[in-house]
Protein backbone atom coordinates (compact mmCIF):
# COMPACT_ATOMS: atom_id res chain seq x y z
CA UNK A 1 0.00 0.00 0.00
CA UNK A 2 1.12 3.57 -0.59
CA UNK A 3 -0.48 4.29 2.79
CA UNK A 4 1.69 4.44 5.90
CA UNK A 5 2.59 1.41 7.92
CA UNK A 6 1.53 3.09 11.18
CA UNK A 7 -2.13 2.43 10.36
CA UNK A 8 -2.00 -0.13 7.54
CA UNK A 9 -0.84 -2.76 10.03
CA UNK A 10 -4.29 -2.57 11.62
CA UNK A 11 -6.03 -2.88 8.26
CA UNK A 12 -3.88 -5.88 7.33
CA UNK A 13 -4.98 -7.69 10.49
CA UNK A 14 -8.53 -7.72 9.08
CA UNK A 15 -7.67 -8.85 5.55
CA UNK A 16 -6.83 -12.30 4.20
CA UNK A 17 -3.29 -11.35 3.14
CA UNK A 18 0.07 -13.11 3.36
CA UNK A 19 2.09 -9.93 3.79
CA UNK A 20 1.76 -6.19 4.14
CA UNK A 21 4.07 -4.06 2.04
CA UNK A 22 3.47 -0.35 2.57
CA UNK A 23 5.12 3.02 2.97
CA UNK A 24 7.41 2.93 6.01
CA UNK A 25 6.98 5.57 8.68
CA UNK A 26 8.41 6.55 12.03
CA UNK A 27 6.45 6.17 15.26
CA UNK A 28 5.26 9.76 14.89
CA UNK A 29 3.80 9.00 11.43
CA UNK A 30 6.41 10.77 9.30
CA UNK A 31 7.35 8.89 6.12
CA UNK A 32 10.91 7.55 6.29
CA UNK A 33 11.33 5.91 2.91
CA UNK A 34 10.05 5.84 -0.65
CA UNK A 35 6.30 5.87 -1.14
CA UNK A 36 5.18 2.33 -1.95
CA UNK A 37 3.31 3.00 -5.19
CA UNK A 38 3.73 2.35 -8.90
CA UNK A 39 7.18 0.98 -9.79
CA UNK A 40 8.33 1.08 -6.12
CA UNK A 41 5.44 -1.20 -5.16
CA UNK A 42 6.40 -3.68 -7.89
CA UNK A 43 10.04 -3.56 -6.75
CA UNK A 44 9.10 -4.29 -3.15
CA UNK A 45 6.82 -7.14 -4.13
CA UNK A 46 9.57 -8.64 -6.28
CA UNK A 47 12.02 -8.45 -3.35
CA UNK A 48 9.45 -10.06 -1.03
CA UNK A 49 8.76 -12.83 -3.56
CA UNK A 50 12.49 -13.57 -3.81
CA UNK A 51 12.81 -13.67 -0.01
CA UNK A 52 9.90 -16.13 0.14
CA UNK A 53 11.31 -18.16 -2.79
CA UNK A 54 8.18 -17.46 -4.82
CA UNK A 55 7.63 -16.35 -8.41
CA UNK A 56 5.44 -13.52 -9.72
CA UNK A 57 3.04 -16.20 -10.96
CA UNK A 58 2.39 -17.06 -7.30
CA UNK A 59 0.56 -13.75 -6.67
CA UNK A 60 -3.01 -14.98 -6.38
CA UNK A 61 -4.71 -11.62 -5.85
CA UNK A 62 -3.90 -7.97 -5.36
CA UNK A 63 -6.08 -5.08 -4.28
CA UNK A 64 -5.90 -1.46 -5.40
CA UNK A 65 -7.88 1.75 -5.66
CA UNK A 66 -5.82 4.14 -7.81
CA UNK A 67 -3.93 4.18 -11.10
CA UNK A 68 -0.66 3.89 -9.18
CA UNK A 69 -1.74 0.35 -8.27
CA UNK A 70 -2.11 -0.77 -11.90
CA UNK A 71 1.45 -2.17 -12.28
CA UNK A 72 1.13 -4.49 -9.29
CA UNK A 73 -2.44 -5.47 -10.11
CA UNK A 74 -1.30 -6.58 -13.56
CA UNK A 75 1.07 -9.10 -11.91
CA UNK A 76 -1.69 -10.90 -10.00
CA UNK A 77 -4.03 -13.64 -11.18
CA UNK A 78 -6.96 -11.78 -9.67
CA UNK A 79 -6.73 -7.98 -9.68
CA UNK A 80 -9.42 -6.50 -7.43
CA UNK A 81 -10.35 -2.83 -7.69
CA UNK A 82 -11.63 -1.59 -4.35
CA UNK A 83 -13.64 1.64 -4.48
CA UNK A 84 -11.54 2.33 -7.55
CA UNK A 85 -10.91 5.74 -9.02
CA UNK A 86 -11.68 6.29 -12.72
CA UNK A 87 -8.05 6.15 -13.85
CA UNK A 88 -7.63 2.64 -12.48
CA UNK A 89 -10.91 1.46 -13.94
CA UNK A 90 -9.77 2.74 -17.35
CA UNK A 91 -6.38 1.03 -16.92
CA UNK A 92 -7.91 -2.34 -15.93
CA UNK A 93 -11.50 -2.41 -17.22
CA UNK A 94 -11.69 -6.22 -17.07
CA UNK A 95 -10.72 -6.45 -13.38
CA UNK A 96 -13.13 -7.38 -10.61
CA UNK A 97 -14.59 -4.38 -8.80
CA UNK A 98 -15.82 -4.22 -5.24
CA UNK A 99 -17.25 -1.37 -3.20
CA UNK A 100 -16.36 -1.45 0.47
CA UNK A 101 -18.66 0.55 2.64
CA UNK A 102 -17.37 2.70 5.46
PDB file of N, CA and C in Angstrom:
ATOM      1  N   UNK A   1       0.834  -1.180   0.000  1.00  0.00           N
ATOM      2  CA  UNK A   1       0.000   0.000   0.000  1.00  0.00           C
ATOM      3  C   UNK A   1       0.879   1.243   0.000  1.00  0.00           C
ATOM      4  N   UNK A   2       0.431   2.281  -0.660  1.00  0.00           N
ATOM      5  CA  UNK A   2       1.117   3.570  -0.589  1.00  0.00           C
ATOM      6  C   UNK A   2       0.845   4.231   0.759  1.00  0.00           C
ATOM      7  N   UNK A   3      -0.147   3.746   1.466  1.00  0.00           N
ATOM      8  CA  UNK A   3      -0.476   4.293   2.788  1.00  0.00           C
ATOM      9  C   UNK A   3       0.587   3.895   3.799  1.00  0.00           C
ATOM     10  N   UNK A   4       0.651   4.647   4.886  1.00  0.00           N
ATOM     11  CA  UNK A   4       1.691   4.439   5.901  1.00  0.00           C
ATOM     12  C   UNK A   4       1.461   3.199   6.755  1.00  0.00           C
ATOM     13  N   UNK A   5       2.562   2.596   7.095  1.00  0.00           N
ATOM     14  CA  UNK A   5       2.591   1.405   7.918  1.00  0.00           C
ATOM     15  C   UNK A   5       1.928   1.618   9.285  1.00  0.00           C
ATOM     16  N   UNK A   6       2.020   2.837   9.827  1.00  0.00           N
ATOM     17  CA  UNK A   6       1.530   3.086  11.182  1.00  0.00           C
ATOM     18  C   UNK A   6       0.038   2.777  11.327  1.00  0.00           C
ATOM     19  N   UNK A   7      -0.727   2.843  10.244  1.00  0.00           N
ATOM     20  CA  UNK A   7      -2.126   2.427  10.360  1.00  0.00           C
ATOM     21  C   UNK A   7      -2.472   1.255   9.454  1.00  0.00           C
ATOM     22  N   UNK A   8      -1.696   1.006   8.418  1.00  0.00           N
ATOM     23  CA  UNK A   8      -1.996  -0.132   7.544  1.00  0.00           C
ATOM     24  C   UNK A   8      -1.832  -1.461   8.271  1.00  0.00           C
ATOM     25  N   UNK A   9      -0.994  -1.500   9.290  1.00  0.00           N
ATOM     26  CA  UNK A   9      -0.836  -2.765  10.025  1.00  0.00           C
ATOM     27  C   UNK A   9      -2.157  -3.198  10.653  1.00  0.00           C
ATOM     28  N   UNK A  10      -2.994  -2.237  11.033  1.00  0.00           N
ATOM     29  CA  UNK A  10      -4.290  -2.570  11.617  1.00  0.00           C
ATOM     30  C   UNK A  10      -5.278  -3.035  10.544  1.00  0.00           C
ATOM     31  N   UNK A  11      -5.189  -2.450   9.374  1.00  0.00           N
ATOM     32  CA  UNK A  11      -6.035  -2.876   8.255  1.00  0.00           C
ATOM     33  C   UNK A  11      -5.656  -4.294   7.849  1.00  0.00           C
ATOM     34  N   UNK A  12      -4.359  -4.564   7.757  1.00  0.00           N
ATOM     35  CA  UNK A  12      -3.883  -5.877   7.330  1.00  0.00           C
ATOM     36  C   UNK A  12      -4.350  -6.992   8.267  1.00  0.00           C
ATOM     37  N   UNK A  13      -4.512  -6.679   9.534  1.00  0.00           N
ATOM     38  CA  UNK A  13      -4.983  -7.689  10.491  1.00  0.00           C
ATOM     39  C   UNK A  13      -6.389  -8.179  10.149  1.00  0.00           C
ATOM     40  N   UNK A  14      -7.149  -7.382   9.419  1.00  0.00           N
ATOM     41  CA  UNK A  14      -8.532  -7.718   9.083  1.00  0.00           C
ATOM     42  C   UNK A  14      -8.694  -8.300   7.679  1.00  0.00           C
ATOM     43  N   UNK A  15      -7.603  -8.371   6.926  1.00  0.00           N
ATOM     44  CA  UNK A  15      -7.671  -8.852   5.549  1.00  0.00           C
ATOM     45  C   UNK A  15      -7.010 -10.220   5.411  1.00  0.00           C
ATOM     46  N   UNK A  16      -7.468 -11.005   4.453  1.00  0.00           N
ATOM     47  CA  UNK A  16      -6.828 -12.301   4.203  1.00  0.00           C
ATOM     48  C   UNK A  16      -5.595 -12.126   3.319  1.00  0.00           C
ATOM     49  N   UNK A  17      -4.511 -11.603   3.896  1.00  0.00           N
ATOM     50  CA  UNK A  17      -3.290 -11.348   3.143  1.00  0.00           C
ATOM     51  C   UNK A  17      -2.122 -12.116   3.745  1.00  0.00           C
ATOM     52  N   UNK A  18      -1.133 -12.408   2.902  1.00  0.00           N
ATOM     53  CA  UNK A  18       0.069 -13.105   3.359  1.00  0.00           C
ATOM     54  C   UNK A  18       1.131 -12.148   3.869  1.00  0.00           C
ATOM     55  N   UNK A  19       1.082 -10.911   3.395  1.00  0.00           N
ATOM     56  CA  UNK A  19       2.094  -9.929   3.787  1.00  0.00           C
ATOM     57  C   UNK A  19       1.540  -8.528   3.579  1.00  0.00           C
ATOM     58  N   UNK A  20       2.092  -7.599   4.311  1.00  0.00           N
ATOM     59  CA  UNK A  20       1.759  -6.191   4.143  1.00  0.00           C
ATOM     60  C   UNK A  20       3.021  -5.463   3.714  1.00  0.00           C
ATOM     61  N   UNK A  21       2.984  -4.882   2.536  1.00  0.00           N
ATOM     62  CA  UNK A  21       4.069  -4.057   2.037  1.00  0.00           C
ATOM     63  C   UNK A  21       3.484  -2.668   1.872  1.00  0.00           C
ATOM     64  N   UNK A  22       4.046  -1.697   2.588  1.00  0.00           N
ATOM     65  CA  UNK A  22       3.475  -0.354   2.570  1.00  0.00           C
ATOM     66  C   UNK A  22       4.571   0.683   2.777  1.00  0.00           C
ATOM     67  N   UNK A  23       4.165   1.931   2.782  1.00  0.00           N
ATOM     68  CA  UNK A  23       5.116   3.022   2.966  1.00  0.00           C
ATOM     69  C   UNK A  23       5.587   3.040   4.423  1.00  0.00           C
ATOM     70  N   UNK A  24       6.903   2.945   4.638  1.00  0.00           N
ATOM     71  CA  UNK A  24       7.410   2.931   6.011  1.00  0.00           C
ATOM     72  C   UNK A  24       7.297   4.310   6.658  1.00  0.00           C
ATOM     73  N   UNK A  25       7.060   4.300   7.963  1.00  0.00           N
ATOM     74  CA  UNK A  25       6.981   5.567   8.680  1.00  0.00           C
ATOM     75  C   UNK A  25       7.533   5.403  10.090  1.00  0.00           C
ATOM     76  N   UNK A  26       7.917   6.524  10.657  1.00  0.00           N
ATOM     77  CA  UNK A  26       8.411   6.551  12.028  1.00  0.00           C
ATOM     78  C   UNK A  26       7.222   6.447  12.983  1.00  0.00           C
ATOM     79  N   UNK A  27       7.515   6.275  14.256  1.00  0.00           N
ATOM     80  CA  UNK A  27       6.455   6.173  15.264  1.00  0.00           C
ATOM     81  C   UNK A  27       5.540   7.392  15.285  1.00  0.00           C
ATOM     82  N   UNK A  28       6.080   8.546  14.888  1.00  0.00           N
ATOM     83  CA  UNK A  28       5.263   9.758  14.888  1.00  0.00           C
ATOM     84  C   UNK A  28       4.462   9.932  13.596  1.00  0.00           C
ATOM     85  N   UNK A  29       4.577   8.963  12.663  1.00  0.00           N
ATOM     86  CA  UNK A  29       3.801   9.003  11.430  1.00  0.00           C
ATOM     87  C   UNK A  29       4.497   9.617  10.243  1.00  0.00           C
ATOM     88  N   UNK A  30       5.677  10.173  10.417  1.00  0.00           N
ATOM     89  CA  UNK A  30       6.411  10.772   9.297  1.00  0.00           C
ATOM     90  C   UNK A  30       6.996   9.675   8.403  1.00  0.00           C
ATOM     91  N   UNK A  31       6.837   9.851   7.106  1.00  0.00           N
ATOM     92  CA  UNK A  31       7.346   8.889   6.125  1.00  0.00           C
ATOM     93  C   UNK A  31       8.868   8.875   6.183  1.00  0.00           C
ATOM     94  N   UNK A  32       9.451   7.672   6.187  1.00  0.00           N
ATOM     95  CA  UNK A  32      10.908   7.547   6.293  1.00  0.00           C
ATOM     96  C   UNK A  32      11.526   6.788   5.120  1.00  0.00           C
ATOM     97  N   UNK A  33      10.791   6.600   4.073  1.00  0.00           N
ATOM     98  CA  UNK A  33      11.328   5.910   2.907  1.00  0.00           C
ATOM     99  C   UNK A  33      10.492   6.228   1.685  1.00  0.00           C
ATOM    100  N   UNK A  34      10.811   5.585   0.572  1.00  0.00           N
ATOM    101  CA  UNK A  34      10.048   5.841  -0.648  1.00  0.00           C
ATOM    102  C   UNK A  34       8.592   5.421  -0.504  1.00  0.00           C
ATOM    103  N   UNK A  35       7.719   6.195  -1.128  1.00  0.00           N
ATOM    104  CA  UNK A  35       6.299   5.866  -1.140  1.00  0.00           C
ATOM    105  C   UNK A  35       6.127   4.563  -1.906  1.00  0.00           C
ATOM    106  N   UNK A  36       5.382   3.651  -1.354  1.00  0.00           N
ATOM    107  CA  UNK A  36       5.176   2.331  -1.945  1.00  0.00           C
ATOM    108  C   UNK A  36       4.030   2.396  -2.954  1.00  0.00           C
ATOM    109  N   UNK A  37       4.324   2.942  -4.134  1.00  0.00           N
ATOM    110  CA  UNK A  37       3.313   3.004  -5.193  1.00  0.00           C
ATOM    111  C   UNK A  37       3.985   2.833  -6.541  1.00  0.00           C
ATOM    112  N   UNK A  38       3.212   2.497  -7.551  1.00  0.00           N
ATOM    113  CA  UNK A  38       3.734   2.348  -8.901  1.00  0.00           C
ATOM    114  C   UNK A  38       4.904   1.383  -8.980  1.00  0.00           C
ATOM    115  N   UNK A  39       5.999   1.831  -9.598  1.00  0.00           N
ATOM    116  CA  UNK A  39       7.181   0.983  -9.791  1.00  0.00           C
ATOM    117  C   UNK A  39       7.811   0.567  -8.467  1.00  0.00           C
ATOM    118  N   UNK A  40       7.769   1.429  -7.444  1.00  0.00           N
ATOM    119  CA  UNK A  40       8.327   1.083  -6.124  1.00  0.00           C
ATOM    120  C   UNK A  40       7.556  -0.076  -5.511  1.00  0.00           C
ATOM    121  N   UNK A  41       6.241  -0.097  -5.695  1.00  0.00           N
ATOM    122  CA  UNK A  41       5.436  -1.200  -5.163  1.00  0.00           C
ATOM    123  C   UNK A  41       5.826  -2.509  -5.846  1.00  0.00           C
ATOM    124  N   UNK A  42       5.992  -2.474  -7.154  1.00  0.00           N
ATOM    125  CA  UNK A  42       6.401  -3.677  -7.892  1.00  0.00           C
ATOM    126  C   UNK A  42       7.766  -4.141  -7.413  1.00  0.00           C
ATOM    127  N   UNK A  43       8.700  -3.198  -7.222  1.00  0.00           N
ATOM    128  CA  UNK A  43      10.040  -3.559  -6.747  1.00  0.00           C
ATOM    129  C   UNK A  43       9.980  -4.254  -5.397  1.00  0.00           C
ATOM    130  N   UNK A  44       9.200  -3.698  -4.488  1.00  0.00           N
ATOM    131  CA  UNK A  44       9.104  -4.286  -3.148  1.00  0.00           C
ATOM    132  C   UNK A  44       8.459  -5.668  -3.183  1.00  0.00           C
ATOM    133  N   UNK A  45       7.457  -5.820  -4.014  1.00  0.00           N
ATOM    134  CA  UNK A  45       6.821  -7.142  -4.127  1.00  0.00           C
ATOM    135  C   UNK A  45       7.812  -8.145  -4.709  1.00  0.00           C
ATOM    136  N   UNK A  46       8.580  -7.737  -5.699  1.00  0.00           N
ATOM    137  CA  UNK A  46       9.573  -8.643  -6.277  1.00  0.00           C
ATOM    138  C   UNK A  46      10.611  -9.061  -5.246  1.00  0.00           C
ATOM    139  N   UNK A  47      11.065  -8.120  -4.421  1.00  0.00           N
ATOM    140  CA  UNK A  47      12.019  -8.449  -3.352  1.00  0.00           C
ATOM    141  C   UNK A  47      11.382  -9.427  -2.369  1.00  0.00           C
ATOM    142  N   UNK A  48      10.139  -9.170  -1.973  1.00  0.00           N
ATOM    143  CA  UNK A  48       9.449 -10.063  -1.032  1.00  0.00           C
ATOM    144  C   UNK A  48       9.290 -11.453  -1.632  1.00  0.00           C
ATOM    145  N   UNK A  49       8.918 -11.527  -2.907  1.00  0.00           N
ATOM    146  CA  UNK A  49       8.765 -12.830  -3.565  1.00  0.00           C
ATOM    147  C   UNK A  49      10.080 -13.601  -3.547  1.00  0.00           C
ATOM    148  N   UNK A  50      11.183 -12.917  -3.841  1.00  0.00           N
ATOM    149  CA  UNK A  50      12.494 -13.573  -3.808  1.00  0.00           C
ATOM    150  C   UNK A  50      12.820 -14.078  -2.407  1.00  0.00           C
ATOM    151  N   UNK A  51      12.549 -13.266  -1.396  1.00  0.00           N
ATOM    152  CA  UNK A  51      12.806 -13.669  -0.006  1.00  0.00           C
ATOM    153  C   UNK A  51      11.990 -14.902   0.379  1.00  0.00           C
ATOM    154  N   UNK A  52      10.791 -15.013  -0.170  1.00  0.00           N
ATOM    155  CA  UNK A  52       9.901 -16.132   0.137  1.00  0.00           C
ATOM    156  C   UNK A  52      10.110 -17.311  -0.816  1.00  0.00           C
ATOM    157  N   UNK A  53      11.032 -17.160  -1.751  1.00  0.00           N
ATOM    158  CA  UNK A  53      11.308 -18.159  -2.790  1.00  0.00           C
ATOM    159  C   UNK A  53      10.050 -18.463  -3.609  1.00  0.00           C
ATOM    160  N   UNK A  54       9.387 -17.370  -3.999  1.00  0.00           N
ATOM    161  CA  UNK A  54       8.181 -17.459  -4.819  1.00  0.00           C
ATOM    162  C   UNK A  54       8.435 -16.743  -6.144  1.00  0.00           C
ATOM    163  N   UNK A  55       7.554 -16.988  -7.101  1.00  0.00           N
ATOM    164  CA  UNK A  55       7.634 -16.350  -8.413  1.00  0.00           C
ATOM    165  C   UNK A  55       6.458 -15.398  -8.576  1.00  0.00           C
ATOM    166  N   UNK A  56       6.567 -14.429  -9.481  1.00  0.00           N
ATOM    167  CA  UNK A  56       5.436 -13.518  -9.717  1.00  0.00           C
ATOM    168  C   UNK A  56       4.135 -14.258 -10.028  1.00  0.00           C
ATOM    169  N   UNK A  57       4.237 -15.416 -10.652  1.00  0.00           N
ATOM    170  CA  UNK A  57       3.038 -16.198 -10.963  1.00  0.00           C
ATOM    171  C   UNK A  57       2.311 -16.667  -9.701  1.00  0.00           C
ATOM    172  N   UNK A  58       2.983 -16.614  -8.567  1.00  0.00           N
ATOM    173  CA  UNK A  58       2.387 -17.062  -7.304  1.00  0.00           C
ATOM    174  C   UNK A  58       1.502 -16.003  -6.654  1.00  0.00           C
ATOM    175  N   UNK A  59       1.415 -14.800  -7.234  1.00  0.00           N
ATOM    176  CA  UNK A  59       0.557 -13.754  -6.670  1.00  0.00           C
ATOM    177  C   UNK A  59      -0.886 -14.088  -7.054  1.00  0.00           C
ATOM    178  N   UNK A  60      -1.633 -14.575  -6.101  1.00  0.00           N
ATOM    179  CA  UNK A  60      -3.010 -14.981  -6.379  1.00  0.00           C
ATOM    180  C   UNK A  60      -3.914 -13.782  -6.613  1.00  0.00           C
ATOM    181  N   UNK A  61      -3.837 -12.791  -5.736  1.00  0.00           N
ATOM    182  CA  UNK A  61      -4.714 -11.620  -5.845  1.00  0.00           C
ATOM    183  C   UNK A  61      -3.987 -10.394  -5.327  1.00  0.00           C
ATOM    184  N   UNK A  62      -4.413  -9.252  -5.835  1.00  0.00           N
ATOM    185  CA  UNK A  62      -3.901  -7.972  -5.358  1.00  0.00           C
ATOM    186  C   UNK A  62      -5.060  -6.984  -5.369  1.00  0.00           C
ATOM    187  N   UNK A  63      -5.013  -6.058  -4.437  1.00  0.00           N
ATOM    188  CA  UNK A  63      -6.084  -5.078  -4.279  1.00  0.00           C
ATOM    189  C   UNK A  63      -5.529  -3.686  -4.544  1.00  0.00           C
ATOM    190  N   UNK A  64      -6.336  -2.816  -5.164  1.00  0.00           N
ATOM    191  CA  UNK A  64      -5.900  -1.460  -5.400  1.00  0.00           C
ATOM    192  C   UNK A  64      -7.071  -0.531  -5.618  1.00  0.00           C
ATOM    193  N   UNK A  65      -6.808   0.779  -5.472  1.00  0.00           N
ATOM    194  CA  UNK A  65      -7.885   1.754  -5.664  1.00  0.00           C
ATOM    195  C   UNK A  65      -7.507   2.900  -6.595  1.00  0.00           C
ATOM    196  N   UNK A  66      -6.218   3.018  -6.957  1.00  0.00           N
ATOM    197  CA  UNK A  66      -5.819   4.141  -7.808  1.00  0.00           C
ATOM    198  C   UNK A  66      -4.916   3.663  -8.941  1.00  0.00           C
ATOM    199  N   UNK A  67      -4.729   4.522  -9.919  1.00  0.00           N
ATOM    200  CA  UNK A  67      -3.933   4.179 -11.100  1.00  0.00           C
ATOM    201  C   UNK A  67      -2.505   3.765 -10.722  1.00  0.00           C
ATOM    202  N   UNK A  68      -1.985   4.284  -9.633  1.00  0.00           N
ATOM    203  CA  UNK A  68      -0.656   3.888  -9.178  1.00  0.00           C
ATOM    204  C   UNK A  68      -0.571   2.423  -8.787  1.00  0.00           C
ATOM    205  N   UNK A  69      -1.704   1.774  -8.608  1.00  0.00           N
ATOM    206  CA  UNK A  69      -1.741   0.349  -8.270  1.00  0.00           C
ATOM    207  C   UNK A  69      -1.763  -0.548  -9.501  1.00  0.00           C
ATOM    208  N   UNK A  70      -1.975   0.026 -10.674  1.00  0.00           N
ATOM    209  CA  UNK A  70      -2.113  -0.773 -11.896  1.00  0.00           C
ATOM    210  C   UNK A  70      -0.922  -1.706 -12.146  1.00  0.00           C
ATOM    211  N   UNK A  71       0.338  -1.261 -11.994  1.00  0.00           N
ATOM    212  CA  UNK A  71       1.451  -2.173 -12.275  1.00  0.00           C
ATOM    213  C   UNK A  71       1.434  -3.434 -11.413  1.00  0.00           C
ATOM    214  N   UNK A  72       1.136  -3.303 -10.143  1.00  0.00           N
ATOM    215  CA  UNK A  72       1.127  -4.494  -9.288  1.00  0.00           C
ATOM    216  C   UNK A  72      -0.115  -5.339  -9.529  1.00  0.00           C
ATOM    217  N   UNK A  73      -1.227  -4.713  -9.818  1.00  0.00           N
ATOM    218  CA  UNK A  73      -2.443  -5.466 -10.108  1.00  0.00           C
ATOM    219  C   UNK A  73      -2.276  -6.323 -11.359  1.00  0.00           C
ATOM    220  N   UNK A  74      -1.526  -5.824 -12.324  1.00  0.00           N
ATOM    221  CA  UNK A  74      -1.300  -6.582 -13.558  1.00  0.00           C
ATOM    222  C   UNK A  74      -0.483  -7.845 -13.310  1.00  0.00           C
ATOM    223  N   UNK A  75       0.273  -7.902 -12.217  1.00  0.00           N
ATOM    224  CA  UNK A  75       1.066  -9.098 -11.906  1.00  0.00           C
ATOM    225  C   UNK A  75       0.238 -10.216 -11.281  1.00  0.00           C
ATOM    226  N   UNK A  76      -0.918  -9.890 -10.742  1.00  0.00           N
ATOM    227  CA  UNK A  76      -1.687 -10.902 -10.002  1.00  0.00           C
ATOM    228  C   UNK A  76      -2.665 -11.646 -10.907  1.00  0.00           C
ATOM    229  N   UNK A  77      -3.023 -12.852 -10.453  1.00  0.00           N
ATOM    230  CA  UNK A  77      -4.025 -13.638 -11.181  1.00  0.00           C
ATOM    231  C   UNK A  77      -5.405 -13.007 -11.054  1.00  0.00           C
ATOM    232  N   UNK A  78      -5.649 -12.363  -9.927  1.00  0.00           N
ATOM    233  CA  UNK A  78      -6.962 -11.777  -9.671  1.00  0.00           C
ATOM    234  C   UNK A  78      -6.802 -10.340  -9.186  1.00  0.00           C
ATOM    235  N   UNK A  79      -6.778  -9.375 -10.109  1.00  0.00           N
ATOM    236  CA  UNK A  79      -6.735  -7.982  -9.678  1.00  0.00           C
ATOM    237  C   UNK A  79      -8.116  -7.548  -9.192  1.00  0.00           C
ATOM    238  N   UNK A  80      -8.147  -6.939  -8.011  1.00  0.00           N
ATOM    239  CA  UNK A  80      -9.417  -6.500  -7.432  1.00  0.00           C
ATOM    240  C   UNK A  80      -9.347  -4.990  -7.212  1.00  0.00           C
ATOM    241  N   UNK A  81     -10.282  -4.282  -7.825  1.00  0.00           N
ATOM    242  CA  UNK A  81     -10.351  -2.835  -7.692  1.00  0.00           C
ATOM    243  C   UNK A  81     -11.332  -2.511  -6.570  1.00  0.00           C
ATOM    244  N   UNK A  82     -10.826  -1.889  -5.523  1.00  0.00           N
ATOM    245  CA  UNK A  82     -11.634  -1.591  -4.345  1.00  0.00           C
ATOM    246  C   UNK A  82     -11.945  -0.098  -4.319  1.00  0.00           C
ATOM    247  N   UNK A  83     -13.241   0.233  -4.432  1.00  0.00           N
ATOM    248  CA  UNK A  83     -13.643   1.642  -4.479  1.00  0.00           C
ATOM    249  C   UNK A  83     -12.732   2.413  -5.443  1.00  0.00           C
ATOM    250  N   UNK A  84     -12.541   1.842  -6.608  1.00  0.00           N
ATOM    251  CA  UNK A  84     -11.538   2.329  -7.555  1.00  0.00           C
ATOM    252  C   UNK A  84     -11.869   3.698  -8.150  1.00  0.00           C
ATOM    253  N   UNK A  85     -10.809   4.450  -8.339  1.00  0.00           N
ATOM    254  CA  UNK A  85     -10.912   5.736  -9.021  1.00  0.00           C
ATOM    255  C   UNK A  85     -10.960   5.492 -10.529  1.00  0.00           C
ATOM    256  N   UNK A  86     -11.464   6.454 -11.271  1.00  0.00           N
ATOM    257  CA  UNK A  86     -11.681   6.287 -12.719  1.00  0.00           C
ATOM    258  C   UNK A  86     -10.425   5.888 -13.486  1.00  0.00           C
ATOM    259  N   UNK A  87      -9.284   6.463 -13.131  1.00  0.00           N
ATOM    260  CA  UNK A  87      -8.045   6.150 -13.850  1.00  0.00           C
ATOM    261  C   UNK A  87      -7.696   4.673 -13.772  1.00  0.00           C
ATOM    262  N   UNK A  88      -7.916   4.066 -12.628  1.00  0.00           N
ATOM    263  CA  UNK A  88      -7.625   2.640 -12.477  1.00  0.00           C
ATOM    264  C   UNK A  88      -8.638   1.803 -13.242  1.00  0.00           C
ATOM    265  N   UNK A  89      -9.886   2.193 -13.199  1.00  0.00           N
ATOM    266  CA  UNK A  89     -10.912   1.455 -13.945  1.00  0.00           C
ATOM    267  C   UNK A  89     -10.593   1.493 -15.437  1.00  0.00           C
ATOM    268  N   UNK A  90     -10.154   2.640 -15.932  1.00  0.00           N
ATOM    269  CA  UNK A  90      -9.774   2.741 -17.352  1.00  0.00           C
ATOM    270  C   UNK A  90      -8.544   1.884 -17.655  1.00  0.00           C
ATOM    271  N   UNK A  91      -7.602   1.808 -16.709  1.00  0.00           N
ATOM    272  CA  UNK A  91      -6.379   1.026 -16.923  1.00  0.00           C
ATOM    273  C   UNK A  91      -6.638  -0.478 -16.896  1.00  0.00           C
ATOM    274  N   UNK A  92      -7.605  -0.911 -16.080  1.00  0.00           N
ATOM    275  CA  UNK A  92      -7.907  -2.338 -15.934  1.00  0.00           C
ATOM    276  C   UNK A  92      -9.420  -2.571 -16.004  1.00  0.00           C
ATOM    277  N   UNK A  93     -10.045  -2.316 -17.143  1.00  0.00           N
ATOM    278  CA  UNK A  93     -11.504  -2.414 -17.224  1.00  0.00           C
ATOM    279  C   UNK A  93     -12.050  -3.819 -16.994  1.00  0.00           C
ATOM    280  N   UNK A  94     -11.234  -4.844 -17.226  1.00  0.00           N
ATOM    281  CA  UNK A  94     -11.693  -6.217 -17.071  1.00  0.00           C
ATOM    282  C   UNK A  94     -11.591  -6.737 -15.633  1.00  0.00           C
ATOM    283  N   UNK A  95     -10.954  -5.994 -14.750  1.00  0.00           N
ATOM    284  CA  UNK A  95     -10.719  -6.447 -13.376  1.00  0.00           C
ATOM    285  C   UNK A  95     -12.008  -6.455 -12.558  1.00  0.00           C
ATOM    286  N   UNK A  96     -12.016  -7.327 -11.561  1.00  0.00           N
ATOM    287  CA  UNK A  96     -13.129  -7.382 -10.612  1.00  0.00           C
ATOM    288  C   UNK A  96     -13.197  -6.069  -9.844  1.00  0.00           C
ATOM    289  N   UNK A  97     -14.408  -5.611  -9.581  1.00  0.00           N
ATOM    290  CA  UNK A  97     -14.591  -4.376  -8.800  1.00  0.00           C
ATOM    291  C   UNK A  97     -15.442  -4.671  -7.588  1.00  0.00           C
ATOM    292  N   UNK A  98     -15.030  -4.114  -6.456  1.00  0.00           N
ATOM    293  CA  UNK A  98     -15.824  -4.224  -5.239  1.00  0.00           C
ATOM    294  C   UNK A  98     -15.944  -2.842  -4.614  1.00  0.00           C
ATOM    295  N   UNK A  99     -17.027  -2.635  -3.909  1.00  0.00           N
ATOM    296  CA  UNK A  99     -17.248  -1.373  -3.201  1.00  0.00           C
ATOM    297  C   UNK A  99     -17.340  -1.685  -1.726  1.00  0.00           C
ATOM    298  N   UNK A 100     -16.329  -1.283  -0.978  1.00  0.00           N
ATOM    299  CA  UNK A 100     -16.359  -1.449   0.466  1.00  0.00           C
ATOM    300  C   UNK A 100     -17.027  -0.259   1.078  1.00  0.00           C
ATOM    301  N   UNK A 101     -17.935  -0.526   1.958  1.00  0.00           N
ATOM    302  CA  UNK A 101     -18.662   0.548   2.638  1.00  0.00           C
ATOM    303  C   UNK A 101     -17.900   0.942   3.897  1.00  0.00           C
ATOM    304  N   UNK A 102     -18.041   2.200   4.257  1.00  0.00           N
ATOM    305  CA  UNK A 102     -17.367   2.697   5.456  1.00  0.00           C
ATOM    306  C   UNK A 102     -18.070   2.210   6.689  1.00  0.00           C
TER     307      UNK A 102
END
